[in-house]
Amino acid sequence: MVLIGIPAAAFIVPDLWGGHLLMTGDNLQQNYPLHVLVGSMLRHGQLPLWNQYIFSGSPLLAGFNAGALYPLVGLFVVLPDRVAWVLTEVILFSLIAVGMYVFLRALALSTVACVLAAATFAFSGVVLSQVSHVDMTEGYAALPWMLLAVRHIVRDGRWRWAVVLGICFASVILGGAPEAMLDEAILVLAYAVVSAGPHRARLWRVASRGGTAAVLALSLAALQWLPGLTAIADSQRSGLGASFAASGSYPPGYGFLSLVPYLYGGYGKLGEATFFSHYNLPEVGIYVGILPIVALLTMWHPRWPSRLAHRERLTWYVVGLLGLLLALGDNTPLEHVFNALPLYGHQRLQSRNMMDVSVALCVLFAGWMDRRSDPAGSIVRFDRRVALVPLAVVAGLGLWALLDPSGLVTGLTTASASARTAHTVRVATLTAVGFCVAAAVVVWLRSVIPPRWWFMVVTMVMAIDLGLVAGTSALVSTPSNAVLSGSTPIEQFVAAHLAPGGRFYVYDPQHYSGRRSAGTGLPDDNILAILPSVGGYASIVNGNYNSLTLTHTPGELNVPQLGEGRLKELDLLDVLSLPEYFLVPLAQVPNALGGTVQLSESAGQDPVLPSGNSANFVDTSYPYYPAPRGPGGPGHVTSWFFGTSLTPGAAHALFTSPVVSATLRFGLIGRTGRTKWGQPVSAAGVNRIDAALPLGHAVGLTVEVLSGHLPNMQMVVTVNHRPYELDGSLSAAIRPGPWRVQGFMDGYALLVRKSEPSPVYTMAAASRGEPHISIVSKNANVERIHLRVPSSVVVVRDVAWDPGWRASVSVGDGHARDLALHPHGLVQQVRVPAGDDVVTFRYRPPHVVVAAILSAGALLFLVVLLGRALLDRRRRGRISSTGEPG
């Protein structure tokens, strides 16, 4: 009840008391919206196969991230979304804690020791740091139960535990986190092999029962992994080698985080600096408290009187060491050996193998608390000396932080020292010193006070130690309810102006919007607002789609493709962006185009660009500073958007070469699209032309050549004597004319393409008469269109190409025949014969039929086993009641 009550209070109370859900990171931006989508589709009788809201359409089930078949997703079918999410988190953390308790009890340890160690694991750094990934939490929920099954398989070999092991690992696969699948498989296999040792019978039990469990798990979860492998093969991650895997190895210097959790910064909950080194905090958090570290050092003594069997202790030292080496990855001499391991060599984020270390620490912690008898005086002295080791290490760090905090920051991290980072390392180390002193006192008191009182002291110290870290972690993040309901002002603004059948995108590659971005409808939050986007936030996306759109990285977009109109086939009609991507602040108005000097500004410095500016920003994925506009003669007009509403006082045209002789006029574009012109300006033999602008607010600038010829040019405007070059990354791709400014909201500009969406269209009109196209019915997985054409035509559909889509046509007699569906750029096309036909587009993930047969067969096998078990139990009950011999 304690182990269930803690997570229940942690997740239910904030919602009941403050009306907020505990949610952050990928859970907010990806997992929650996807769970809501899956629940909605199942509730409306649709299989969760295709996600129509991100990447112009993307696999949902095969994409893994949704965990579309994980059992707890069923809560989203029958309950309100908020309630379903709270219950999901409560159940998962309860399964982690209770499962670890049951496993530790199977090791013949006391109830109190098992409760404390189980709670320690459930709220350890490894688990809490991944609280933003519900798919990883789902993996952790199954881990202790798999260890329990292995324990019984090694001990007595009953086949029922092979079934338990298979079901648990199937749930890990259905959770959708590849790292959890691989890392937990390695952990369970290592524990099984080391536990069995060289004993032939035990090894046979492990091999036979474990193999059966693997087959059962793979069969049960075939509907997830079999279509998923095809999606991965077609994704941007196909063909990635060991160098990609190495990017996720655990940095050895981050081992200090096991003693000082916020040594390199935290989440800002206590005023500390946010994490200020490379990597990111959710992938390096490993803190389990000081007492488990003391237990790790103490239990190595072979004569320490623990109730945990010596062989079991040795097993967990070996498993923990293996997990540590796997987590360090390419930071060890064994890198090439690890890269040769199947699957592991291509794994991303090997750092997550630190779960092995965390489990080992908690098992040893339980064994350390549970002694057989009072030890001799030498063991007591050994305990007290060992308890001073963490204190000595942390005190050394604390002394370094006090005397030379800048040296500590630059020596252990990749950050530059500042007053805030110096304050953070001082406070973090001094706080850790306090907990190390408390741990040493706990060890000293053990031989002085009765065991019951000692356990109370341990409970109090661990509750404060882990409670402080848990209460200041990402766990306590509470997003706004507007974000969770898809009803932020930005989303409502976009929804009010997005034409039916169109898609939108939020462009912000430099993340100027900061934390506001969570409320702009960035993928995948747009699912909650029912707003289809050309981008998305997912582990995988079709490789060809990503290479042409660059939208796998949130906020980025292939600007040249946008400017050339190649993304129009996706019906990208609305782009939401900031003025920082249209205006570049300058130190002064240059005399020639080559003399521009950009300003680097922090947020809040510039009244026109409130988010600041990163001068000379370079990104190879898209050209940030477009080339100057081309030359022009009489009648030539060129225009720029500001990305905001301005009242510029003057314009300055900069040229690549002197103007021979020309007359031109400058105008301001208003919100309605009308231009207010200024007086004509003539010039000859100059590199710059200056002109006063009409008074009034404007959203853009336009220049018309009245006479003469102009060379290549770029434009600068001054606003309150501050110059800005119209040379942001969107300046060339989004121009007045094809685009218009729809309005502004929360600092964003909504720019709309002046064209109607074309969800389905023919590439060319038929030779005799115009074709007739109408949509008969449509959902995520199936779309039917009525087509009447006098001759064969090619029909194009604006849904992203995927090999799982199929097309068929039903002619007048109702007979359907398949059509060959092909890619058309990024979308789909099919040649339809002449006639009055109904064309059906249907999505079915590759290999889904085979996968369904495997999963259904495995499920039927479990039902048969359950039925037999119930019959056997009933038979045994009848024999027991009648007294007949069994």
Coordinates of N, CA, C and O in Angstrom, one line a residue, residues 325-378:
L325 N 29.9 -0.6 -18.0 CA 30.8 -0.6 -19.2 C 30.0 -0.4 -20.5 O 30.4 0.3 -21.4
L326 N 28.8 -1.0 -20.5 CA 27.9 -0.8 -21.7 C 27.5 0.7 -21.8 O 27.4 1.2 -22.9
A327 N 27.2 1.3 -20.6 CA 26.8 2.7 -20.6 C 27.9 3.6 -21.1 O 27.7 4.6 -21.8
L328 N 29.1 3.3 -20.6 CA 30.3 4.1 -21.0 C 30.6 4.0 -22.5 O 31.1 4.9 -23.1
G329 N 30.3 2.8 -23.1 CA 30.4 2.7 -24.5 C 31.8 3.0 -25.1 O 32.8 2.4 -24.7
D330 N 31.8 4.0 -26.0 CA 33.1 4.4 -26.6 C 34.0 5.1 -25.7 O 35.1 5.4 -26.2
N331 N 33.7 5.3 -24.5 CA 34.6 5.9 -23.5 C 35.4 4.8 -22.8 O 36.1 5.1 -21.8
T332 N 35.4 3.6 -23.3 CA 36.1 2.5 -22.7 C 37.0 1.9 -23.9 O 36.7 2.0 -25.0
P333 N 38.0 1.1 -23.5 CA 38.8 0.4 -24.5 C 38.1 -0.7 -25.2 O 38.5 -1.2 -26.2
L334 N 36.9 -1.0 -24.7 CA 36.1 -2.1 -25.3 C 35.1 -1.6 -26.4 O 34.2 -2.4 -26.8
E335 N 35.3 -0.4 -26.8 CA 34.4 0.2 -27.8 C 34.1 -0.7 -29.0 O 33.0 -1.0 -29.4
H336 N 35.2 -1.2 -29.6 CA 35.1 -2.0 -30.8 C 34.4 -3.4 -30.5 O 33.7 -3.9 -31.4
V337 N 34.6 -3.9 -29.3 CA 34.0 -5.1 -29.0 C 32.5 -4.9 -28.8 O 31.6 -5.6 -29.3
F338 N 32.1 -3.8 -28.2 CA 30.7 -3.4 -28.0 C 30.0 -3.2 -29.3 O 28.9 -3.6 -29.6
N339 N 30.7 -2.5 -30.2 CA 30.1 -2.2 -31.5 C 29.8 -3.4 -32.4 O 29.0 -3.4 -33.3
A340 N 30.5 -4.5 -32.0 CA 30.4 -5.7 -32.8 C 29.2 -6.5 -32.3 O 28.7 -7.5 -32.9
L341 N 28.6 -6.1 -31.1 CA 27.5 -6.8 -30.6 C 26.2 -6.6 -31.4 O 26.0 -5.5 -31.9
P342 N 25.4 -7.6 -31.7 CA 24.2 -7.5 -32.5 C 23.3 -6.4 -31.8 O 23.1 -6.4 -30.6
L343 N 22.8 -5.5 -32.6 CA 21.9 -4.5 -32.2 C 22.6 -3.4 -31.4 O 22.4 -2.2 -31.7
Y344 N 23.3 -3.8 -30.3 CA 23.9 -2.8 -29.5 C 24.8 -1.9 -30.2 O 24.9 -0.7 -30.0
G345 N 25.6 -2.4 -31.2 CA 26.5 -1.6 -32.0 C 25.9 -0.5 -32.7 O 26.6 0.5 -33.1
H346 N 24.6 -0.6 -33.0 CA 23.9 0.5 -33.7 C 22.9 1.2 -32.8 O 22.0 1.9 -33.2
Q347 N 23.0 1.0 -31.5 CA 22.1 1.6 -30.5 C 22.4 3.1 -30.3 O 23.5 3.5 -30.3
R348 N 21.3 3.8 -30.1 CA 21.4 5.2 -29.7 C 21.2 5.3 -28.2 O 20.4 4.6 -27.7
L349 N 22.0 6.2 -27.6 CA 21.9 6.4 -26.1 C 22.2 5.2 -25.3 O 21.4 4.6 -24.5
Q350 N 23.5 4.7 -25.4 CA 24.0 3.6 -24.6 C 23.9 4.0 -23.1 O 24.0 3.2 -22.2
S351 N 23.9 5.3 -22.8 CA 23.9 5.8 -21.4 C 22.7 5.2 -20.6 O 22.8 5.1 -19.4
R352 N 21.7 4.8 -21.3 CA 20.5 4.2 -20.6 C 20.8 2.8 -20.0 O 20.0 2.3 -19.2
N353 N 22.0 2.2 -20.3 CA 22.3 1.0 -19.6 C 22.7 1.2 -18.2 O 22.9 0.3 -17.4
M354 N 22.7 2.5 -17.7 CA 22.9 2.8 -16.3 C 21.8 2.2 -15.5 O 21.9 2.2 -14.3
M355 N 20.7 1.8 -16.1 CA 19.6 1.1 -15.3 C 20.2 -0.1 -14.6 O 19.8 -0.5 -13.5
D356 N 21.2 -0.8 -15.3 CA 21.8 -2.0 -14.6 C 22.4 -1.6 -13.3 O 22.3 -2.3 -12.3
V357 N 23.1 -0.5 -13.3 CA 23.8 0.0 -12.1 C 22.8 0.4 -11.1 O 23.0 0.1 -9.9
S358 N 21.8 1.0 -11.5 CA 20.7 1.4 -10.5 C 20.1 0.2 -9.8 O 19.9 0.2 -8.6
V359 N 19.7 -0.8 -10.6 CA 19.1 -2.0 -10.1 C 20.1 -2.7 -9.1 O 19.7 -3.1 -8.0
A360 N 21.4 -2.8 -9.5 CA 22.4 -3.4 -8.7 C 22.5 -2.7 -7.3 O 22.6 -3.3 -6.3
L361 N 22.5 -1.4 -7.4 CA 22.7 -0.6 -6.2 C 21.5 -0.8 -5.2 O 21.7 -0.9 -4.0
C362 N 20.3 -0.9 -5.8 CA 19.1 -1.0 -4.9 C 19.0 -2.4 -4.3 O 18.6 -2.6 -3.2
V363 N 19.5 -3.5 -5.1 CA 19.5 -4.8 -4.5 C 20.5 -4.9 -3.4 O 20.3 -5.4 -2.3
L364 N 21.7 -4.3 -3.6 CA 22.7 -4.3 -2.6 C 22.3 -3.5 -1.4 O 22.7 -3.8 -0.2
F365 N 21.6 -2.4 -1.6 CA 21.1 -1.5 -0.6 C 20.1 -2.3 0.3 O 20.2 -2.3 1.6
A366 N 19.3 -3.1 -0.3 CA 18.3 -3.9 0.5 C 19.1 -5.0 1.3 O 18.8 -5.2 2.5
G367 N 20.1 -5.6 0.7 CA 20.9 -6.6 1.4 C 21.8 -5.9 2.5 O 22.0 -6.6 3.6
W368 N 22.2 -4.7 2.3 CA 22.9 -4.0 3.4 C 22.1 -3.7 4.6 O 22.5 -3.8 5.7
M369 N 20.8 -3.3 4.3 CA 19.9 -3.0 5.4 C 19.6 -4.2 6.2 O 19.3 -4.2 7.4
D370 N 19.5 -5.4 5.6 CA 19.0 -6.6 6.2 C 20.2 -7.5 6.6 O 20.7 -8.3 5.9
R371 N 20.7 -7.3 7.9 CA 21.8 -8.1 8.4 C 21.3 -9.4 9.1 O 20.2 -9.4 9.6
R372 N 22.1 -10.4 9.0 CA 21.8 -11.7 9.7 C 21.9 -11.5 11.2 O 21.1 -12.0 12.0
S373 N 23.0 -10.8 11.7 CA 23.2 -10.7 13.1 C 24.1 -9.5 13.3 O 24.6 -8.8 12.4
D374 N 24.3 -9.1 14.6 CA 25.2 -8.0 14.9 C 26.6 -8.4 14.6 O 27.1 -9.5 15.0
P375 N 27.3 -7.6 13.8 CA 28.7 -7.9 13.4 C 29.7 -7.7 14.5 O 29.4 -7.1 15.5
A376 N 30.9 -8.3 14.3 CA 32.0 -8.1 15.2 C 32.5 -6.7 15.2 O 32.2 -5.9 14.3
G377 N 33.3 -6.4 16.1 CA 33.9 -5.0 16.2 C 34.6 -4.6 15.0 O 34.6 -3.4 14.6
S378 N 35.3 -5.5 14.3 CA 36.1 -5.2 13.1 C 35.2 -4.8 12.0 O 35.5 -3.9 11.2

